[in-house]
Coordinates of C-alpha atoms in Angstrom, one line a residue:
M1 CA 6.4 18.4 5.8
S2 CA 6.7 16.2 8.9
A3 CA 9.3 13.5 9.2
L4 CA 8.8 9.9 10.3
T5 CA 9.9 9.4 13.9
Q6 CA 9.1 6.8 16.6
D7 CA 6.6 9.2 18.2
Y8 CA 5.0 10.1 14.8
L9 CA 4.6 6.5 13.9
E10 CA 3.3 5.4 17.3
Q11 CA 0.8 8.3 17.3
H12 CA -0.7 7.1 14.0
E13 CA -0.5 3.5 14.9
N14 CA -2.9 4.2 17.7
V15 CA -5.6 5.6 15.4
L16 CA -5.9 2.8 12.8
D17 CA -9.4 2.6 11.5
E18 CA -10.0 -1.0 10.5
H19 CA -12.7 0.0 7.9
H20 CA -10.2 2.2 5.9
Y21 CA -7.6 -0.5 5.5
H22 CA -9.9 -3.2 4.0
Q23 CA -9.5 -1.4 0.6
L24 CA -5.7 -1.6 0.8
G25 CA -5.9 -5.3 1.8
R26 CA -8.2 -6.1 -1.1
Q27 CA -5.9 -4.3 -3.5
L28 CA -2.9 -6.2 -2.1
F29 CA -4.6 -9.5 -2.6
A30 CA -5.6 -8.5 -6.2
L31 CA -2.1 -7.4 -7.0
A32 CA -0.7 -10.7 -5.7
L33 CA -3.1 -12.8 -7.9
S34 CA -2.4 -10.7 -11.0
E35 CA 1.3 -10.9 -10.6
S36 CA 1.1 -14.7 -10.0
R37 CA -0.9 -15.1 -13.2
R38 CA 1.7 -13.0 -15.1
I39 CA 4.6 -15.1 -13.8
I40 CA 2.9 -18.5 -14.3
G41 CA 1.6 -17.7 -17.8
D42 CA 0.6 -21.1 -19.3
G43 CA 2.7 -23.0 -16.8
E44 CA 2.1 -24.0 -13.2
A45 CA 3.8 -23.7 -9.9
E46 CA 3.7 -25.3 -6.4
K47 CA 4.4 -21.9 -4.8
L48 CA 5.5 -18.4 -5.8
N49 CA 7.5 -15.8 -3.8
L50 CA 6.6 -12.3 -4.9
Q51 CA 8.5 -9.1 -4.3
M52 CA 6.7 -6.0 -3.2
D53 CA 7.8 -2.5 -2.4
V54 CA 6.2 -0.6 0.5
E55 CA 6.6 3.1 0.9
V56 CA 5.6 4.8 4.2
S57 CA 5.6 8.6 4.5
P58 CA 3.9 11.5 6.4
Y59 CA 0.9 12.7 4.5
A60 CA 0.9 16.5 3.9
P61 CA -0.9 18.7 4.4
K62 CA -2.7 16.7 7.0
D63 CA -1.0 15.1 10.0
C64 CA -1.4 11.5 9.0
I65 CA 0.4 8.5 7.4
K66 CA 0.4 7.5 3.7
I67 CA 1.2 4.0 2.7
C68 CA 1.9 2.9 -0.8
I69 CA 2.5 -0.6 -2.2
R70 CA 3.9 -1.7 -5.6
M71 CA 4.0 -5.1 -7.1
G72 CA 4.3 -6.4 -10.7
D73 CA 3.1 -3.8 -13.1
G74 CA 5.0 -0.9 -11.5
H75 CA 2.0 1.1 -10.4
W76 CA 1.9 2.4 -6.8
W77 CA -1.4 2.0 -4.9
C78 CA -1.6 4.5 -2.1
M79 CA -3.8 5.2 0.9
N80 CA -3.7 7.9 3.5
Q81 CA -5.2 7.7 7.0
E82 CA -7.2 10.9 6.5
S83 CA -9.5 9.8 3.7
G84 CA -8.9 6.1 3.5
E85 CA -9.3 6.4 -0.3
L86 CA -7.2 4.1 -2.5
E87 CA -5.5 5.8 -5.4
M88 CA -3.1 4.7 -8.1
R89 CA 0.0 6.6 -9.1
E90 CA 2.5 6.0 -11.9
T91 CA 6.0 5.0 -11.2
E92 CA 8.3 8.0 -11.3
G93 CA 11.2 8.3 -13.7

C-alpha cells in the first residue's frame, strides 16, 4: 500500500472531480443536522459545536485517496477518488 506524502497528496489534489464530492458534502450536512437533533432533543440552542473525525488514506489497490468522516452515531462514511461512491462502514473495535 502507498503511504501519504506531500507528493502523493499534491498529485491527488490536482485531480479533484467536483461532481464526485457533492455526495460527501451532502452526507456531511446530513450528519451535522442529525447530530444536532440528537444533542438538542426537546430543548433548544443558539449554536452547537460538533466534533467530527476525518480519516485520509491511500486507497488500495488503485492509486487514489480515500476520505472518511465520522460524526455522532459512530459510523464512518467513506469515499474514494476512483469511484466517487459513498459507502458506510462500522466503527472498528
